[in-house]
Amino acid sequence: MPNHLANETSPYLLQHVDNPVDWYPWGEEALARARAEDRPILLSVGYSACHWCHVMAHESFEDAEVAAAMNRDFVNIKVDREERPDIDQIYQMALYMLTQRSGGWPLTLFLTPDQKPFFGGTYFPKKPRHGMPGFLDLLPRVADTYHIRGADIERQSASLLKSFANMLPSKGSSVPEFSEQALDEALAELGNRFDPVNGGFGDAPKFLHPTELEFCLRRHFATENGEALHMATYTLQKMAEGGIYDQLGGGFCRYSTDSYWHIPHFEKMLYDNGPLLRLYADAWIASGNPLFQQVVEETAAWVMREMQPQGRSETEGGYYSTLDADSENEEGKFYVWDRSQVAQVLLPEEYAIIAPHYGLVHSANFEQRHWNLLIADSLEKIAKDSDISVEEAREKLASARNKLFAAREMRVHPGRDEKILTSWNGLTIRGMARAGRVFAREEWVKSAALAVDFIRSTLWKNGRLLATYKDGTAHLNAYLDDHAFLLDGLLELMQAEFRQDDLDFAVALADVLLEQFEDKQAGGFFFTSHDHEKLIHRPKPSQDNATPSGNGVTAYALQRLGHLLGEFRYLEAAERTLGLFYPTISRYTGSCCSMLTALEQSLTPPQIIILRGDTNALAEWKNALRYCSPRTLVFALPLELVGLPPSLSKAAPENNAVNAWVCQGVKCLPEISDLLELLRFCEIQGKIGPLSIN
């Protein structure tokens, strides 16, 4: 019989609808039953693309014996961490407090009926294995503990709640004086963690860290710091050459299981690839590396081909969430190859190029019998060894890649989680818009605009934002990240294609942030709105995780919107946020890169360029400015736009020409009517042209 998940929209929850476990979604029905029957809650948190979530499901949740034990002693609640990051965030922190070990997914926690955790872990095998307790043995012991040791659990819960309260930053008695010291210390810390051989930060498993890499790039654009540029571009090159990048289809997997970027955990996440689009575009501006342009083109194509609805109306333009690591119940099966499979698809002369280039001449690198493709040898060396021109080798490589891609498309594809998350869409809107502007690709900009239109029409209801959409249903109060990432994406999209509706939407989002999320007394923004469901803790996050800190992005985006519109409410809220978290970001610099980006922008306000003129004439100016540093904002406003706010309502130039207004903070230049003169004041190709005030 189906359990209580049948009416959910989350693909992850629906994967468990036929389990013999009597699962409930998180909600009052389950919580009330736990209270009424004095049963502990078994909380299981995961997501649809999670490999070990699938393993635990097959071993335990689909097993009648395990399900019987769960149903007998617990109220069982299944949560999609992508739909409910508020719950996931709280209980990941709780697990660390209880065990002093980092969490992950699947997250398995046991709670009292009033939602207080008292025991937990991540993945548990059904039977004891590799030093891990068996889930079947664990369940009755946990149930007995709950009923026998209630007083101990209450004391532990009181201590845990106190620890939660102590995690919230407190407002100091004086306003801190901001300086660049934290920026310098963060760069030094990242330098200490940098892997000079393979790129990236730290050892295996090696994650992508787009927020840290973006910080490095911005320090280069701001100060021409060569070390910062090297850390960013060397890492991005190693990632692009490795097996963590899909060499045939574009897009990056979530992390590498080794230090070399060779073998990934094969799931692909929207929240990684959206920021990486922007990052590789900016790295191309700074370095001119053609590999970075290739990565942007292939990844943008992957986003539009596999992560955005095709052939539907414009109201179906949002981006999907994830691709699974598994297909046909095997991790990576869709992506890896045997030599014979490759040889059967290609001509001998094509195989002669592909084999050394992608490492097929070496030993199998995946499970000792398959090859995950990565760039093992340069095309220049292969061409020389084959006594052909580099251009001929490049043509054979392109032909071979097309054939392999077509052959791979015939395989069973990994599962796709087609729920549309507002926060991850915001990250991808920003990435697609930035990449589209840098490389003058209108189709990428249109893709981002379609996603915005979808969110505005489907997830924006009665002046409030919703967090998730699937199969015609939009629901769940949006979180801080949803508002912040979307506002940031809108500010990027408006530079690629200015639409009045997007500006209005941005202002509305900013106002909701101030009204529903800001802590007016202490400063900063809570992760959940003031009218959100009451949970055991209300976080106010400052440190970056797999996605940037919501407080960091909020402060950064509010600064940009505030400077653009001359709206001091936004600027003051950003300053209060930085003031509250300044001690934290000074202490944990390398973990607060998005907050540090907002600090950098507070110290040096962004350069804002407003172009006004005839649509056709504007195109030339806009095109000339597309290589501006990401520290500069450029808005091209056609003459036919009316009803603009005062800060954007510039006088129309004469004779269908174009005029430019350049401001930085409260300082503005006289209007500029000559494009070459304008270029002297802009940060182009990473060369800093300081704003001169005469």
C-alpha positions as CSV (number, residue, x, y, z in Angstrom):
1,M,0.0,0.0,0.0
2,P,1.3,3.5,-0.7
3,N,2.4,5.5,2.3
4,H,1.7,9.1,3.0
5,L,4.0,10.5,0.3
6,A,1.7,9.9,-2.6
7,N,0.6,13.5,-2.8
8,E,4.1,15.0,-2.7
9,T,5.8,16.8,-5.7
10,S,9.4,15.9,-4.8
11,P,10.8,13.2,-7.0
12,Y,12.9,12.1,-4.1
13,L,9.9,11.6,-1.9
14,L,8.0,9.9,-4.7
15,Q,10.9,7.4,-5.1
16,H,9.8,6.1,-1.6
17,V,6.1,6.1,-2.1
18,D,5.9,2.3,-2.4
19,N,8.3,1.5,0.4
20,P,6.8,-0.8,3.1
21,V,7.9,2.0,5.5
22,D,5.0,4.1,6.6
23,W,6.6,7.4,5.5
24,Y,5.2,10.8,6.2
25,P,6.3,14.1,4.7
26,W,7.4,16.7,7.2
27,G,4.2,18.3,8.5
28,E,1.7,18.6,11.3
29,E,0.1,15.3,10.7
30,A,3.3,13.4,11.4
31,L,4.4,15.6,14.3
32,A,0.9,15.4,15.9
33,R,1.0,11.6,15.7
34,A,4.4,11.4,17.3
35,R,3.2,13.6,20.2
36,A,-0.1,11.8,20.6
37,E,1.5,8.3,20.7
38,D,4.7,9.4,22.4
39,R,6.8,7.9,19.7
40,P,10.3,9.1,18.6
41,I,10.6,10.4,15.1
42,L,12.9,8.8,12.6
43,L,13.9,11.6,10.2
44,S,15.5,10.6,6.9
45,V,16.9,13.4,4.7
46,G,18.2,13.0,1.2
47,Y,17.8,14.0,-2.4
48,S,17.0,12.2,-5.7
49,A,20.5,12.2,-7.2
50,C,22.2,10.9,-4.0
51,H,23.9,7.6,-4.6
52,W,24.1,6.5,-0.9
53,C,20.5,7.5,-0.4
54,H,19.6,5.0,-3.1
55,V,21.8,2.3,-1.4
56,M,20.2,2.8,2.0
57,A,16.8,2.7,0.4
58,H,17.4,-0.6,-1.4
59,E,19.0,-2.2,1.6
60,S,16.7,-1.0,4.3
61,F,13.7,1.0,3.3
62,E,12.6,-1.5,0.7
63,D,13.1,-4.4,3.1
64,A,10.0,-5.7,4.9
65,E,11.9,-6.7,8.1
66,V,13.5,-3.3,8.5
67,A,10.3,-1.5,7.6
68,A,8.4,-3.5,10.2
69,A,10.8,-2.4,12.9
70,M,10.6,1.2,11.8
71,N,6.8,1.2,11.7
72,R,6.5,-0.5,15.1
73,D,8.7,2.0,17.1
74,F,8.8,5.3,15.1
75,V,6.9,7.9,13.2
76,N,9.0,7.9,10.0
77,I,9.4,11.2,8.2
78,K,11.1,11.6,4.8
79,V,12.5,15.0,3.7
80,D,13.9,16.2,0.4
81,R,16.8,18.4,1.5
82,E,16.5,20.4,-1.7
83,E,12.9,21.4,-0.9
84,R,13.4,21.8,2.8
85,P,16.9,23.3,3.3
86,D,15.7,24.8,6.5
87,I,15.2,21.4,8.1
88,D,18.3,19.9,6.6
89,Q,20.5,22.8,7.8
90,I,19.2,22.5,11.4
91,Y,19.7,18.8,11.7
92,Q,23.0,18.7,9.9
93,M,24.3,21.1,12.5
94,A,22.6,19.0,15.2
95,L,24.3,15.9,14.0
96,Y,27.7,17.6,14.3
97,M,26.9,18.7,17.8
98,L,25.9,15.2,18.8
99,T,28.7,13.3,17.2
100,Q,31.5,15.9,16.4
101,R,31.4,14.5,12.9
102,S,30.5,16.1,9.6
103,G,27.1,15.1,8.2
104,G,26.0,14.4,4.7
105,W,23.3,12.4,2.9
106,P,21.4,10.3,3.7
107,L,21.0,12.1,7.0
108,T,19.4,9.7,9.6
109,L,18.3,11.4,12.8
110,F,16.1,10.3,15.7
111,L,14.0,13.1,17.3
112,T,11.7,13.5,20.2
113,P,8.1,14.3,19.3
114,D,8.9,18.0,19.9
115,Q,11.6,17.8,17.1
116,K,14.7,17.7,19.3
117,P,17.4,15.3,18.0
118,F,19.0,12.8,20.4
119,F,20.9,10.3,18.2
120,G,21.8,10.0,14.6
121,G,24.3,9.4,11.7
122,T,24.3,9.3,8.0
123,Y,24.3,6.1,6.0
124,F,23.6,2.9,8.0
125,P,23.9,-0.6,6.4
126,K,21.2,-3.1,7.1
127,K,23.6,-5.4,8.8
128,P,26.9,-4.4,10.6
129,R,29.7,-3.7,8.1
130,H,33.1,-2.0,8.0
131,G,32.7,-0.9,11.6
132,M,29.3,0.6,11.1
133,P,26.3,-0.6,13.2
134,G,23.5,-2.4,11.4
135,F,20.3,-0.4,11.0
136,L,18.2,-3.4,11.9
137,D,20.1,-3.8,15.2
138,L,20.1,-0.1,15.9
139,L,16.4,0.6,15.6
140,P,15.2,-1.2,18.8
141,R,18.1,0.1,20.8
142,V,17.3,3.7,19.9
143,A,13.6,3.1,20.7
144,D,14.5,1.7,24.1
145,T,16.8,4.6,24.8
146,Y,14.0,7.1,24.1
147,H,11.6,5.4,26.5
148,I,14.1,4.5,29.2
149,R,16.4,7.5,29.3
150,G,14.0,10.4,28.8
151,A,15.5,12.6,31.5
152,D,19.0,12.3,30.0
153,I,17.6,13.1,26.6
154,E,15.9,16.2,28.0
155,R,19.2,17.4,29.5
156,Q,21.0,16.8,26.3
157,S,18.3,18.6,24.3
158,A,18.5,21.7,26.6
159,S,22.3,21.8,26.0
160,L,21.8,21.4,22.3
161,L,19.3,24.2,22.1
162,K,21.6,26.5,24.1
163,S,24.4,25.7,21.6
164,F,22.1,26.6,18.7
165,A,21.3,29.9,20.4
166,N,25.0,30.6,20.9
167,M,25.7,30.1,17.2
168,L,23.7,33.3,16.3
169,P,26.1,36.3,16.1
170,S,25.4,39.1,18.6
171,K,25.5,42.7,17.8
172,G,28.5,44.5,19.2
173,S,28.4,47.7,21.2
174,S,30.2,49.6,18.5
175,V,30.2,49.5,14.7
176,P,33.4,47.8,13.4
177,E,35.7,49.6,11.1
178,F,35.9,47.7,7.8
179,S,39.3,47.1,6.2
180,E,41.0,45.0,3.5
181,Q,42.8,43.0,6.1
182,A,40.2,40.2,6.0
183,L,40.4,40.1,2.2
184,D,44.2,39.7,2.4
185,E,43.9,37.0,5.1
186,A,41.3,35.1,3.2
187,L,43.6,35.0,0.1
188,A,46.5,33.9,2.2
189,E,44.4,31.1,3.8
190,L,43.2,29.9,0.4
191,G,46.9,30.0,-0.7
192,N,47.8,27.7,2.2
193,R,45.0,25.2,1.2
194,F,45.7,25.4,-2.6
195,D,47.0,22.2,-4.3
196,P,49.8,23.5,-6.5
197,V,50.0,20.3,-8.5
198,N,46.3,19.5,-9.2
199,G,44.6,22.8,-8.4
200,G,41.7,23.2,-6.1
201,F,41.7,23.4,-2.3
202,G,42.5,20.5,0.0
203,D,42.6,16.8,-0.7
204,A,40.1,14.2,-1.8
205,P,37.2,14.2,-2.0
206,K,37.8,17.4,-3.9
207,F,34.8,19.7,-4.4
208,L,34.5,22.5,-7.0
209,H,34.4,25.5,-4.6
210,P,33.1,28.1,-7.1
211,T,32.6,30.7,-4.4
212,E,36.3,30.6,-3.4
213,L,37.5,30.6,-7.0
214,E,35.3,33.6,-7.7
215,F,36.8,35.4,-4.7
216,C,40.3,34.8,-6.1
217,L,39.3,36.1,-9.5
218,R,37.8,39.2,-8.0
219,R,41.0,39.9,-6.0
220,H,42.9,39.7,-9.3
221,F,40.5,42.1,-11.0
222,A,40.8,44.5,-8.1
223,T,44.5,44.4,-7.4
224,E,46.1,42.5,-10.4
225,N,47.2,39.8,-7.9
226,G,49.0,37.2,-10.0
227,E,48.8,34.5,-7.3
228,A,45.0,34.9,-7.0
229,L,44.7,34.7,-10.8
230,H,46.8,31.5,-10.9
231,M,44.9,29.7,-8.1
232,A,41.6,30.4,-10.0
233,T,42.7,29.7,-13.6
234,Y,45.0,26.8,-12.8
235,T,42.2,25.1,-10.9
236,L,39.6,25.8,-13.6
237,Q,41.9,24.3,-16.2
238,K,42.6,21.2,-14.2
239,M,38.9,20.7,-13.6
240,A,38.1,21.2,-17.3
241,E,40.7,18.7,-18.3
242,G,39.6,16.1,-15.7
243,G,37.0,13.4,-15.6
244,I,34.9,15.6,-13.3
245,Y,34.0,17.5,-16.5
246,D,31.8,15.6,-19.0
247,Q,34.1,15.7,-22.0
248,L,31.4,14.7,-24.4
249,G,28.3,16.4,-23.1
250,G,29.4,19.4,-21.0
251,G,28.7,20.1,-17.4
252,F,30.5,19.3,-14.2
253,C,29.8,16.5,-11.7
254,R,29.5,17.3,-8.0
255,Y,32.9,16.3,-6.8
256,S,36.0,14.3,-7.5
257,T,36.7,11.1,-5.4
258,D,40.4,11.6,-6.0
259,S,42.8,14.6,-5.8
260,Y,43.3,14.7,-9.5
261,W,39.8,15.5,-10.7
262,H,39.8,12.1,-12.6
263,I,36.9,10.1,-11.2
264,P,33.8,12.0,-10.1
265,H,30.8,11.1,-8.1
266,F,28.7,11.3,-11.3
267,E,25.7,13.3,-10.2
268,K,25.3,16.7,-11.8
269,M,23.9,19.5,-9.8
270,L,22.4,22.7,-11.2
271,Y,23.8,24.7,-8.3
272,D,27.4,23.8,-9.4
273,N,27.0,24.4,-13.1
274,G,25.2,27.8,-12.9
275,P,28.0,29.5,-11.0
276,L,30.7,27.8,-13.0
277,L,29.3,29.3,-16.2
278,R,29.9,32.7,-14.8
279,L,33.2,31.8,-13.4
280,Y,34.6,30.3,-16.6
281,A,33.4,33.4,-18.5
282,D,35.2,35.7,-16.1
283,A,38.3,33.6,-16.1
284,W,38.3,33.8,-19.9
285,I,38.2,37.6,-19.7
286,A,41.1,37.5,-17.3
287,S,43.2,34.9,-19.2
288,G,42.0,34.5,-22.7
289,N,42.3,30.7,-22.3
290,P,40.3,29.2,-25.2
291,L,39.6,26.1,-23.1
292,F,37.5,28.2,-20.8
293,Q,35.3,29.4,-23.7
294,Q,34.9,25.8,-24.9
295,V,33.7,24.8,-21.4
296,V,31.2,27.7,-21.3
297,E,29.8,26.8,-24.7
298,E,29.5,23.1,-23.9
299,T,28.1,23.6,-20.4
300,A,25.5,26.2,-21.6
301,A,24.5,23.8,-24.3
302,W,24.1,21.0,-21.7
303,V,22.0,23.3,-19.5
304,M,19.6,24.2,-22.3
305,R,19.5,20.6,-23.7
306,E,19.1,18.6,-20.5
307,M,18.1,21.0,-17.7
308,Q,15.5,23.2,-19.3
309,P,12.1,22.1,-20.8
310,Q,12.2,21.9,-24.6
311,G,9.4,22.7,-27.0
312,R,7.0,24.0,-24.4
313,S,5.4,27.4,-23.8
314,E,7.3,30.2,-22.3
315,T,5.7,29.5,-18.9
316,E,7.8,26.3,-18.7
317,G,11.2,27.9,-18.8
318,G,12.7,27.1,-15.4
319,Y,15.8,24.9,-14.9
320,Y,15.6,21.4,-13.5
321,S,17.6,20.4,-10.4
322,T,19.8,17.4,-10.8
323,L,20.9,14.4,-12.9
324,D,21.4,11.2,-11.0
325,A,24.8,9.5,-10.6
326,D,23.2,6.2,-11.4
327,S,21.6,4.6,-14.4
328,E,20.4,1.0,-14.6
329,N,21.3,0.8,-10.9
330,E,25.0,1.4,-11.6
331,E,26.9,4.5,-10.7
332,G,28.5,6.2,-13.8
333,K,27.3,3.6,-16.3
334,F,26.0,6.3,-18.6
335,Y,29.3,8.1,-18.8
336,V,32.1,5.4,-18.9
337,W,33.4,3.4,-21.8
338,D,35.2,0.2,-22.8
339,R,37.9,0.5,-25.5
340,S,35.9,-1.8,-27.8
341,Q,32.8,0.4,-27.5
342,V,34.8,3.4,-28.6
343,A,36.6,1.6,-31.4
344,Q,33.3,0.2,-32.8
345,V,31.9,3.8,-33.2
346,L,34.9,5.5,-34.7
347,L,37.1,5.2,-37.8
348,P,40.6,4.0,-37.1
349,E,42.1,7.4,-37.8
350,E,39.6,9.0,-35.3
351,Y,40.4,6.4,-32.7
352,A,44.1,7.1,-33.1
353,I,43.4,10.7,-31.9
354,I,40.7,10.0,-29.3
355,A,42.6,7.1,-27.5
356,P,45.7,9.1,-26.4
357,H,43.7,12.3,-25.9
358,Y,41.2,10.8,-23.5
359,G,43.5,8.3,-21.8
360,L,42.3,5.1,-23.4
361,V,45.9,4.1,-24.0
362,H,46.4,3.9,-20.2
363,S,45.0,1.4,-17.8
364,A,41.3,1.5,-17.0
365,N,40.6,4.2,-14.4
366,F,37.1,3.3,-13.2
367,E,36.5,0.1,-11.3
368,Q,39.6,-1.3,-13.0
369,R,37.6,-2.2,-16.1
370,H,36.1,1.0,-17.6
371,W,37.4,4.3,-18.7
372,N,36.0,7.7,-17.6
373,L,37.2,10.1,-20.3
374,L,39.6,12.9,-19.3
375,I,42.3,14.9,-21.2
376,A,45.4,12.8,-20.8
377,D,47.5,14.2,-23.7
378,S,47.4,17.5,-25.6
379,L,46.2,17.6,-29.1
380,E,49.4,19.3,-30.2
381,K,51.6,16.4,-29.0
382,I,49.2,13.8,-30.5
383,A,49.3,15.7,-33.9
384,K,53.1,15.8,-33.7
385,D,53.3,12.1,-32.9
386,S,50.9,11.2,-35.7
387,D,52.7,13.5,-38.2
388,I,49.5,15.5,-39.0
389,S,48.6,19.1,-38.5
390,V,47.0,20.3,-35.3
391,E,44.0,21.5,-37.4
392,E,43.6,18.0,-38.9
393,A,43.8,16.4,-35.4
394,R,41.2,18.9,-34.1
395,E,38.8,18.0,-37.0
396,K,39.2,14.3,-36.3
397,L,38.7,14.9,-32.6
398,A,35.5,16.9,-33.2
399,S,34.2,14.2,-35.6
400,A,35.0,11.5,-33.0
401,R,33.4,13.4,-30.1
402,N,30.2,13.9,-32.1
403,K,30.0,10.1,-32.9
404,L,30.6,9.1,-29.3
405,F,28.1,11.6,-28.0
406,A,25.5,10.3,-30.4
407,A,26.3,6.7,-29.4
408,R,26.0,7.6,-25.7
409,E,22.6,9.3,-26.3
410,M,21.3,5.8,-27.1
411,R,22.1,4.6,-23.6
412,V,19.7,4.6,-20.7
413,H,20.0,8.1,-19.3
414,P,20.5,8.9,-15.5
415,G,17.3,9.9,-13.7
416,R,16.5,13.7,-13.8
417,D,15.0,15.5,-10.9
418,E,12.6,17.9,-12.7
419,K,11.5,20.0,-9.7
420,I,12.4,23.6,-10.2
421,L,14.0,25.3,-7.3
422,T,13.9,29.1,-7.1
423,S,17.3,29.4,-5.4
424,W,19.2,27.2,-7.9
425,N,17.5,28.9,-10.8
426,G,18.7,32.2,-9.5
427,L,22.3,30.9,-9.6
428,T,21.9,29.6,-13.1
429,I,20.1,32.7,-14.4
430,R,23.1,34.7,-13.3
431,G,25.5,32.3,-14.9
432,M,23.7,32.0,-18.2
433,A,23.1,35.8,-18.4
434,R,26.8,36.6,-17.6
435,A,28.1,34.0,-20.1
436,G,25.6,35.2,-22.7
437,R,26.7,38.8,-22.3
438,V,30.5,38.0,-22.3
439,F,30.3,35.8,-25.4
440,A,27.4,37.7,-27.2
441,R,25.2,34.6,-27.2
442,E,21.6,35.8,-27.3
443,E,20.2,32.3,-26.9
444,W,21.8,32.0,-23.5
445,V,20.4,35.3,-22.4
446,K,17.0,34.3,-23.7
447,S,17.3,31.0,-21.7
448,A,17.9,33.0,-18.6
449,A,15.0,35.4,-19.4
450,L,12.7,32.4,-19.9
451,A,13.6,31.1,-16.4
452,V,12.9,34.5,-14.9
453,D,9.5,34.7,-16.7
454,F,8.6,31.2,-15.4
455,I,9.5,32.1,-11.8
456,R,7.6,35.4,-12.0
457,S,4.5,33.8,-13.4
458,T,4.5,30.6,-11.4
459,L,6.4,31.0,-8.1
460,W,5.6,34.7,-7.3
461,K,2.2,34.8,-5.8
462,N,0.6,37.8,-4.1
463,G,3.8,39.6,-3.5
464,R,5.6,36.5,-2.0
465,L,8.0,34.0,-3.4
466,L,7.6,30.2,-3.4
467,A,10.5,27.8,-3.2
468,T,9.7,24.9,-5.5
469,Y,7.6,23.8,-8.5
470,K,6.8,20.4,-9.9
471,D,4.0,19.1,-12.1
472,G,1.8,22.1,-12.0
473,T,2.2,22.7,-8.2
474,A,4.2,25.6,-6.7
475,H,4.5,25.5,-2.9
476,L,6.6,26.1,0.2
477,N,7.6,29.5,1.5
478,A,10.8,30.7,-0.2
479,Y,14.0,30.9,1.9
480,L,16.6,33.6,2.1
481,D,18.7,31.9,-0.6
482,D,15.7,32.0,-3.0
483,H,15.3,35.7,-2.7
484,A,19.0,36.5,-2.6
485,F,20.1,34.3,-5.6
486,L,17.2,35.4,-7.7
487,L,17.8,39.1,-7.0
488,D,21.5,38.6,-7.9
489,G,20.5,36.8,-11.1
490,L,18.1,39.6,-12.1
491,L,20.9,42.2,-11.7
492,E,23.0,40.2,-14.1
493,L,20.2,39.6,-16.6
494,M,19.3,43.3,-16.7
495,Q,22.9,44.0,-17.9
496,A,22.5,41.4,-20.7
497,E,19.0,42.6,-21.7
498,F,17.3,45.3,-19.8
499,R,13.6,44.8,-19.1
500,Q,11.5,47.1,-16.9
501,D,9.7,44.1,-15.4
502,D,12.9,42.6,-14.2
503,L,13.8,45.8,-12.4
504,D,10.4,46.0,-10.8
505,F,10.8,42.3,-9.7
506,A,14.2,43.0,-8.2
507,V,12.9,45.9,-6.2
508,A,10.0,43.8,-4.9
509,L,12.3,41.0,-3.9
510,A,14.6,43.4,-2.1
511,D,11.7,44.8,-0.2
512,V,10.5,41.4,0.9
513,L,14.0,40.7,2.1
514,L,13.9,43.7,4.3
515,E,10.4,43.2,5.5
516,Q,10.3,39.4,6.1
517,F,13.9,38.3,6.7
518,E,16.0,41.1,8.2
519,D,16.8,41.1,11.9
520,K,16.0,44.8,12.5
521,Q,17.6,44.8,15.9
522,A,20.9,42.9,15.5
523,G,21.3,43.1,11.7
524,G,21.7,40.3,9.2
525,F,19.0,38.1,7.6
526,F,17.4,34.9,8.9
527,F,17.3,31.9,6.6
528,T,13.5,31.7,7.0
529,S,10.9,34.5,6.9
530,H,9.2,36.0,9.9
531,D,6.0,34.1,9.2
532,H,7.7,30.7,8.5
533,E,6.9,27.5,10.3
534,K,8.5,27.6,13.8
535,L,11.3,25.0,14.1
536,I,13.7,24.3,16.9
537,H,16.2,26.9,15.6
538,R,16.2,29.8,13.2
539,P,19.6,30.0,11.5
540,K,21.3,33.2,10.3
541,P,24.0,31.7,8.1
542,S,27.2,33.5,7.1
543,Q,29.5,30.8,5.9
544,D,29.5,29.3,2.4
545,N,28.7,25.7,1.8
546,A,28.0,24.0,-1.5
547,T,26.2,27.2,-2.4
548,P,27.1,30.7,-1.3
549,S,26.0,32.2,2.0
550,G,22.5,33.7,1.7
551,N,23.6,36.6,3.9
552,G,26.7,37.2,1.7
553,V,24.7,37.2,-1.5
554,T,22.0,39.4,0.1
555,A,24.4,42.0,1.2
556,Y,26.2,42.0,-2.2
557,A,23.0,42.2,-4.2
558,L,21.4,44.9,-2.0
559,Q,24.6,47.0,-2.4
560,R,24.4,46.8,-6.2
561,L,20.7,47.5,-6.3
562,G,21.1,50.3,-3.7
563,H,23.9,52.0,-5.7
564,L,22.0,51.6,-9.0
565,L,18.8,53.2,-7.6
566,G,20.3,55.5,-5.0
567,E,18.2,53.6,-2.4
568,F,19.9,54.0,1.0
569,R,17.6,51.4,2.7
570,Y,19.3,48.7,0.8
571,L,22.8,50.0,1.4
572,E,22.2,50.4,5.1
573,A,20.8,46.9,5.4
574,A,23.9,45.5,3.7
575,E,26.1,47.5,6.0
576,R,24.3,46.2,9.1
577,T,24.8,42.7,7.8
578,L,28.5,43.2,7.3
579,G,28.8,44.8,10.7
580,L,27.1,41.9,12.5
581,F,29.2,39.3,10.8
582,Y,32.5,41.2,10.6
583,P,33.9,39.3,13.6
584,T,32.9,36.0,12.1
585,I,34.4,36.7,8.6
586,S,37.6,38.1,10.2
587,R,37.9,34.8,12.1
588,Y,36.9,32.3,9.4
589,T,38.0,34.2,6.3
590,G,38.4,31.2,4.0
591,S,34.9,30.0,4.7
592,C,33.1,33.4,4.1
593,C,34.2,34.3,0.6
594,S,30.7,35.5,-0.5
595,M,30.5,37.7,2.6
596,L,34.0,38.9,1.8
597,T,32.9,39.8,-1.7
598,A,30.2,42.0,-0.2
599,L,32.9,43.5,2.1
600,E,35.1,44.2,-0.8
601,Q,32.2,46.0,-2.6
602,S,31.5,48.0,0.5
603,L,35.1,49.2,0.6
604,T,35.1,49.9,-3.1
605,P,31.6,50.6,-4.6
606,P,31.0,49.1,-8.0
607,Q,31.5,51.1,-11.1
608,I,28.1,51.6,-12.7
609,I,27.8,52.6,-16.4
610,I,24.4,53.7,-17.8
611,L,24.1,53.8,-21.6
612,R,21.2,55.6,-23.2
613,G,20.5,55.9,-26.8
614,D,18.9,54.4,-30.0
615,T,18.6,50.7,-29.9
616,N,20.8,50.1,-32.9
617,A,23.5,52.5,-31.7
618,L,23.4,51.0,-28.2
619,A,24.4,47.6,-29.5
620,E,27.9,48.7,-30.5
621,W,28.6,50.3,-27.2
622,K,27.1,47.4,-25.3
623,N,29.2,45.0,-27.3
624,A,32.4,47.0,-26.6
625,L,31.7,46.8,-22.9
626,R,31.0,43.1,-22.6
627,Y,34.6,42.4,-21.5
628,C,34.3,44.6,-18.4
629,S,35.5,43.3,-15.1
630,P,32.7,41.7,-13.0
631,R,33.2,44.6,-10.6
632,T,31.5,46.9,-13.2
633,L,27.8,47.0,-13.9
634,V,26.6,48.1,-17.4
635,F,23.0,48.8,-18.2
636,A,22.0,49.7,-21.8
637,L,18.6,51.6,-21.8
638,P,16.9,52.2,-25.2
639,L,15.2,55.5,-25.7
640,E,11.8,54.0,-25.9
641,L,11.9,53.1,-22.2
642,V,9.7,55.3,-20.1
643,G,8.8,55.4,-16.4
644,L,12.4,54.7,-15.2
645,P,13.5,55.6,-11.7
646,P,15.3,58.9,-11.4
647,S,18.7,57.3,-11.2
648,L,18.2,55.7,-14.6
649,S,16.1,58.3,-16.3
650,K,18.9,60.0,-18.3
651,A,18.4,62.6,-20.9
652,A,18.1,61.4,-24.4
653,P,21.2,62.1,-26.6
654,E,20.9,64.1,-29.8
655,N,20.9,62.6,-33.3
656,N,20.3,59.0,-32.3
657,A,23.7,58.9,-30.6
658,V,24.6,57.2,-27.3
659,N,25.5,58.9,-24.1
660,A,27.1,57.2,-21.1
661,W,27.0,58.1,-17.4
662,V,29.7,56.6,-15.2
663,C,29.4,56.6,-11.4
664,Q,31.2,55.0,-8.5
665,G,29.6,55.4,-5.1
666,V,28.5,59.0,-4.9
667,K,31.0,60.2,-7.5
668,C,29.9,60.6,-11.1
669,L,31.6,61.8,-14.3
670,P,30.0,64.2,-16.8
671,E,28.1,62.4,-19.5
672,I,30.3,60.8,-22.2
673,S,29.4,60.7,-25.8
674,D,32.5,59.1,-27.3
675,L,33.0,55.4,-27.0
676,L,36.8,55.5,-26.9
677,E,36.7,58.0,-24.2
678,L,34.4,55.8,-22.2
679,L,36.6,52.8,-22.6
680,R,39.4,54.6,-20.8
681,F,37.4,54.6,-17.6
682,C,36.4,51.0,-17.7
683,E,37.9,47.9,-16.3
684,I,38.4,46.0,-19.6
685,Q,40.2,42.6,-20.0
686,G,41.3,42.7,-16.4
687,K,43.3,46.0,-16.9
688,I,42.2,48.4,-14.2
689,G,41.2,51.8,-15.5
690,P,40.6,53.8,-12.3
691,L,37.6,56.2,-12.2
692,S,39.0,59.7,-12.5
693,I,37.1,62.6,-11.1
694,N,38.1,65.9,-12.5
